[in-house]
Amino acid sequence: MRISGQLLWRTAGFFSLLSFLLLATGFFLALQPQVLAPSKAPSPSQAVIPAAPPAAEGIHKVVALGDSLTRGAGDANGQGYAGLVRQALEKKSKQPVTFTNLAINGQESPDLLKQLSKDQVKSLLAEADLILFTIGGNDLFKQTGGLYMIEKEKLAAATKELTANYQEILRQIRALNKKAPIIYTSLYNPFGNTEAAAETIMPVLDWNAAAVQISADYSQVFVVPTYDLFQNKESEYLFTDHFHPNAAGYARIAERIMQALE
């Protein structure tokens, strides 16, 4: 019996979406330890987002890394999610927070690895109380031919390289700083309401699931989901370039990160 390509895509997409929903559910349950007590052998989702997150009041030095999402591209206020998290931390602790944003527009995972080799970056990370970063959007889509020209072979190769680089990024950061929480903001799909939706939903969901699995091998690494924040709300929360969040979109990401910290 022959199964159409469309049916295969829908079936695979269903299971990817189901995996995301399980991740998001685990995230919110983990923020409520009275609902879900930690077991002796935590599952990967519990290990990534533990029931006892770090206290926001103890965070005085924040270092941000990654790409244009951490840089705040698209935010007319110039804050981005990282700047908003800093403001929220200062408001909560009533103390100033030293904030260093090392993110670079257009950066991909190989570029971030090179940046981590610099002595000044190493020093800043070693002293940080909290490390924020984003990476992966440019890896997956920048070199694939554009918004409506997704090349599946290049996308698969980019995902494989991103997976290896992400693991090495976490390894290097954790080697420099044994204790500081590391928050990775996972990917949303900016193409969800475009003709490229069918070709981009699965790669984004699959990558987010891979990031969770990799992060579970490292202590104090939090993967914060954002896919649902923008799903079916692209016109409301994306900037005019239809790739980066606008000010309201960044505010939603920052709010979710603070939920993890509080």
Short mmCIF file of C-alpha atoms in Angstrom, two decimals:
data_model
loop_
_atom_site.label_atom_id
_atom_site.label_comp_id
_atom_site.label_asym_id
_atom_site.label_seq_id
_atom_site.Cartn_x
_atom_site.Cartn_y
_atom_site.Cartn_z
CA MET A 1 0.00 0.00 0.00
CA ARG A 2 1.40 3.45 -0.93
CA ILE A 3 1.32 6.26 1.60
CA SER A 4 1.38 9.80 0.26
CA GLY A 5 4.17 12.21 1.23
CA GLN A 6 1.58 14.56 2.70
CA LEU A 7 0.28 11.85 5.02
CA LEU A 8 3.84 11.01 6.13
CA TRP A 9 4.51 14.68 6.87
CA ARG A 10 1.30 15.03 8.87
CA THR A 11 2.05 11.90 10.87
CA ALA A 12 5.63 12.93 11.65
CA GLY A 13 4.51 16.46 12.40
CA PHE A 14 1.94 15.17 14.87
CA PHE A 15 4.55 13.28 16.86
CA SER A 16 6.96 16.23 16.84
CA LEU A 17 4.19 18.52 18.09
CA LEU A 18 3.28 15.94 20.74
CA SER A 19 6.90 15.93 21.93
CA PHE A 20 6.83 19.70 22.20
CA LEU A 21 3.60 19.67 24.18
CA LEU A 22 5.09 17.16 26.61
CA LEU A 23 8.14 19.42 27.01
CA ALA A 24 6.01 22.50 27.64
CA THR A 25 3.87 20.59 30.14
CA GLY A 26 6.98 19.42 31.94
CA PHE A 27 8.25 22.99 32.05
CA PHE A 28 5.19 24.32 33.82
CA LEU A 29 4.96 21.36 36.19
CA ALA A 30 8.61 21.80 37.07
CA LEU A 31 7.90 25.38 38.07
CA GLN A 32 5.39 24.05 40.63
CA PRO A 33 7.23 21.58 42.88
CA GLN A 34 4.14 21.09 45.01
CA VAL A 35 2.44 19.56 41.97
CA LEU A 36 5.27 17.27 40.90
CA ALA A 37 7.77 16.16 43.51
CA PRO A 38 11.24 15.30 42.15
CA SER A 39 12.01 11.60 41.96
CA LYS A 40 15.28 9.92 42.87
CA ALA A 41 16.11 9.44 39.20
CA PRO A 42 14.77 12.53 37.38
CA SER A 43 13.62 12.29 33.80
CA PRO A 44 15.43 14.36 31.14
CA SER A 45 12.81 17.13 31.31
CA GLN A 46 13.15 17.34 35.09
CA ALA A 47 16.94 17.44 34.80
CA VAL A 48 16.80 20.32 32.33
CA ILE A 49 14.27 22.39 34.27
CA PRO A 50 14.55 21.28 37.91
CA ALA A 51 11.83 21.79 40.49
CA ALA A 52 14.10 24.08 42.54
CA PRO A 53 15.33 26.80 40.14
CA PRO A 54 18.02 29.28 41.20
CA ALA A 55 16.92 32.23 43.31
CA ALA A 56 16.73 35.43 41.28
CA GLU A 57 17.88 37.41 44.32
CA GLY A 58 21.31 35.76 44.17
CA ILE A 59 22.07 36.82 40.60
CA HIS A 60 24.38 39.84 40.37
CA LYS A 61 26.37 39.22 37.17
CA VAL A 62 24.67 38.18 33.94
CA VAL A 63 26.45 37.29 30.69
CA ALA A 64 24.47 36.88 27.46
CA LEU A 65 25.75 35.05 24.39
CA GLY A 66 24.51 34.05 20.98
CA ASP A 67 22.85 35.61 17.97
CA SER A 68 20.53 38.49 17.10
CA LEU A 69 17.77 37.17 19.37
CA THR A 70 19.96 37.76 22.40
CA ARG A 71 21.22 41.01 20.85
CA GLY A 72 17.60 42.19 20.72
CA ALA A 73 17.19 42.75 16.98
CA GLY A 74 13.64 43.86 16.20
CA ASP A 75 13.00 45.49 19.56
CA ALA A 76 12.40 49.20 19.04
CA ASN A 77 13.21 49.72 22.73
CA GLY A 78 16.66 48.19 22.31
CA GLN A 79 16.21 45.77 25.20
CA GLY A 80 15.48 42.35 23.77
CA TYR A 81 14.65 39.50 26.13
CA ALA A 82 18.08 39.67 27.80
CA GLY A 83 17.73 43.34 28.71
CA LEU A 84 14.23 42.74 30.04
CA VAL A 85 15.46 39.84 32.18
CA ARG A 86 18.12 42.13 33.63
CA GLN A 87 15.50 44.75 34.50
CA ALA A 88 13.28 42.13 36.11
CA LEU A 89 16.19 40.78 38.18
CA GLU A 90 17.07 44.25 39.41
CA LYS A 91 13.47 44.96 40.32
CA LYS A 92 13.17 41.71 42.23
CA SER A 93 16.48 41.94 44.11
CA LYS A 94 16.43 45.75 44.46
CA GLN A 95 20.12 45.68 43.59
CA PRO A 96 22.03 46.55 40.40
CA VAL A 97 22.90 43.69 38.07
CA THR A 98 26.09 43.77 36.02
CA PHE A 99 25.05 42.82 32.50
CA THR A 100 27.35 41.97 29.60
CA ASN A 101 25.77 41.21 26.23
CA LEU A 102 28.26 39.43 23.96
CA ALA A 103 25.71 38.33 21.36
CA ILE A 104 26.42 39.11 17.70
CA ASN A 105 23.84 39.56 14.95
CA GLY A 106 23.94 36.70 12.46
CA GLN A 107 26.08 34.48 14.66
CA GLU A 108 25.99 30.73 14.10
CA SER A 109 27.18 27.95 16.40
CA PRO A 110 30.73 27.71 14.91
CA ASP A 111 31.12 31.47 15.51
CA LEU A 112 30.00 31.11 19.11
CA LEU A 113 32.56 28.37 19.67
CA LYS A 114 35.30 30.66 18.36
CA GLN A 115 34.08 33.44 20.65
CA LEU A 116 34.33 31.12 23.65
CA SER A 117 38.06 30.73 23.02
CA LYS A 118 38.73 34.42 23.77
CA ASP A 119 40.31 35.14 27.14
CA GLN A 120 38.00 38.06 27.96
CA VAL A 121 34.91 35.97 27.23
CA LYS A 122 36.26 33.14 29.38
CA SER A 123 36.87 35.53 32.25
CA LEU A 124 33.38 37.01 32.07
CA LEU A 125 31.73 33.59 31.94
CA ALA A 126 33.77 32.31 34.87
CA GLU A 127 32.48 35.13 37.08
CA ALA A 128 28.83 35.04 35.93
CA ASP A 129 25.92 34.19 38.22
CA LEU A 130 23.64 33.58 35.23
CA ILE A 131 24.37 32.81 31.58
CA LEU A 132 21.77 33.40 28.86
CA PHE A 133 22.13 32.35 25.26
CA THR A 134 20.40 31.66 21.97
CA ILE A 135 21.82 29.89 18.95
CA GLY A 136 20.55 27.77 16.10
CA GLY A 137 18.16 29.90 14.06
CA ASN A 138 20.87 31.06 11.68
CA ASP A 139 22.43 27.59 11.54
CA LEU A 140 19.18 26.03 10.38
CA PHE A 141 17.80 28.63 8.01
CA LYS A 142 20.35 31.27 7.01
CA GLN A 143 22.23 29.11 4.52
CA THR A 144 19.36 27.02 3.23
CA GLY A 145 18.32 29.29 0.36
CA GLY A 146 15.94 31.73 1.99
CA LEU A 147 12.44 31.74 3.37
CA TYR A 148 10.72 29.95 0.50
CA MET A 149 13.67 27.84 -0.68
CA ILE A 150 14.32 25.36 2.12
CA GLU A 151 16.88 22.82 0.94
CA LYS A 152 16.33 19.64 2.95
CA GLU A 153 19.83 18.19 2.49
CA LYS A 154 21.50 21.40 3.65
CA LEU A 155 19.07 21.65 6.52
CA ALA A 156 19.87 18.10 7.67
CA ALA A 157 23.61 18.81 7.50
CA ALA A 158 23.17 22.08 9.38
CA THR A 159 21.17 20.32 12.11
CA LYS A 160 23.87 17.67 12.52
CA GLU A 161 26.57 20.33 12.88
CA LEU A 162 24.44 22.40 15.26
CA THR A 163 23.87 19.35 17.47
CA ALA A 164 27.61 18.71 17.82
CA ASN A 165 28.40 22.39 18.36
CA TYR A 166 25.65 22.86 20.93
CA GLN A 167 27.04 20.02 23.00
CA GLU A 168 30.53 21.51 22.81
CA ILE A 169 29.22 24.98 23.71
CA LEU A 170 27.64 23.63 26.87
CA ARG A 171 30.74 21.62 27.71
CA GLN A 172 33.02 24.65 27.41
CA ILE A 173 30.74 26.99 29.34
CA ARG A 174 30.29 24.48 32.14
CA ALA A 175 34.06 23.89 32.26
CA LEU A 176 34.55 27.63 32.81
CA ASN A 177 31.76 27.99 35.34
CA LYS A 178 30.64 24.98 37.38
CA LYS A 179 27.66 26.53 39.18
CA ALA A 180 25.97 29.37 37.29
CA PRO A 181 22.60 28.47 35.74
CA ILE A 182 22.70 28.38 31.96
CA ILE A 183 19.46 29.28 30.19
CA TYR A 184 19.09 28.34 26.55
CA THR A 185 16.08 29.91 24.87
CA SER A 186 14.90 27.34 22.34
CA LEU A 187 13.56 28.17 18.90
CA TYR A 188 10.15 29.33 17.77
CA ASN A 189 9.08 29.03 14.13
CA PRO A 190 8.92 32.48 12.49
CA PHE A 191 7.63 30.88 9.28
CA GLY A 192 4.53 29.33 10.82
CA ASN A 193 2.11 31.52 8.90
CA THR A 194 3.96 31.46 5.58
CA GLU A 195 4.25 29.10 2.64
CA ALA A 196 7.35 27.64 4.33
CA ALA A 197 5.40 26.39 7.36
CA ALA A 198 5.19 22.79 6.17
CA GLU A 199 8.95 22.56 5.71
CA THR A 200 10.01 24.35 8.87
CA ILE A 201 7.72 23.08 11.65
CA MET A 202 9.42 19.71 12.01
CA PRO A 203 13.03 20.96 11.89
CA VAL A 204 12.32 23.49 14.65
CA LEU A 205 10.47 21.03 16.87
CA ASP A 206 13.06 18.32 16.29
CA TRP A 207 15.91 20.68 17.13
CA ASN A 208 14.22 21.85 20.33
CA ALA A 209 13.78 18.22 21.41
CA ALA A 210 17.45 17.53 20.66
CA ALA A 211 18.51 20.57 22.71
CA VAL A 212 16.53 19.26 25.68
CA GLN A 213 18.12 15.84 25.38
CA ILE A 214 21.66 17.22 25.15
CA SER A 215 21.13 19.70 27.99
CA ALA A 216 19.97 16.93 30.32
CA ASP A 217 23.59 15.73 30.50
CA TYR A 218 24.71 18.98 32.15
CA SER A 219 23.85 20.36 35.57
CA GLN A 220 21.91 23.59 35.94
CA VAL A 221 21.07 23.95 32.25
CA PHE A 222 17.54 25.19 31.56
CA VAL A 223 15.90 24.90 28.15
CA VAL A 224 13.07 27.41 28.01
CA PRO A 225 10.42 26.68 25.34
CA THR A 226 9.17 29.54 23.17
CA TYR A 227 7.48 27.74 20.28
CA ASP A 228 4.00 28.08 21.74
CA LEU A 229 4.50 31.79 22.44
CA PHE A 230 4.57 32.56 18.71
CA GLN A 231 2.52 29.72 17.22
CA ASN A 232 -0.47 31.23 15.39
CA LYS A 233 0.53 34.63 16.79
CA GLU A 234 3.31 35.50 14.33
CA SER A 235 1.69 38.72 13.11
CA GLU A 236 1.27 39.91 16.70
CA TYR A 237 4.68 39.14 18.15
CA LEU A 238 7.14 39.24 15.22
CA PHE A 239 9.01 42.28 13.92
CA THR A 240 8.42 43.51 10.38
CA ASP A 241 11.30 41.34 9.10
CA HIS A 242 9.14 38.32 10.01
CA PHE A 243 12.09 36.63 11.70
CA HIS A 244 12.88 38.43 14.96
CA PRO A 245 10.44 39.14 17.77
CA ASN A 246 9.11 42.66 18.28
CA ALA A 247 9.11 44.33 21.69
CA ALA A 248 5.98 42.42 22.76
CA GLY A 249 7.48 39.12 21.58
CA TYR A 250 10.67 39.68 23.55
CA ALA A 251 8.60 40.55 26.61
CA ARG A 252 6.90 37.14 26.39
CA ILE A 253 10.26 35.36 26.21
CA ALA A 254 11.62 37.35 29.17
CA GLU A 255 8.53 36.55 31.21
CA ARG A 256 8.98 32.85 30.64
CA ILE A 257 12.66 32.99 31.60
CA MET A 258 11.76 34.78 34.82
CA GLN A 259 9.19 32.07 35.54
CA ALA A 260 12.03 29.57 35.42
CA LEU A 261 14.17 31.68 37.74
CA GLU A 262 11.41 32.41 40.26
#
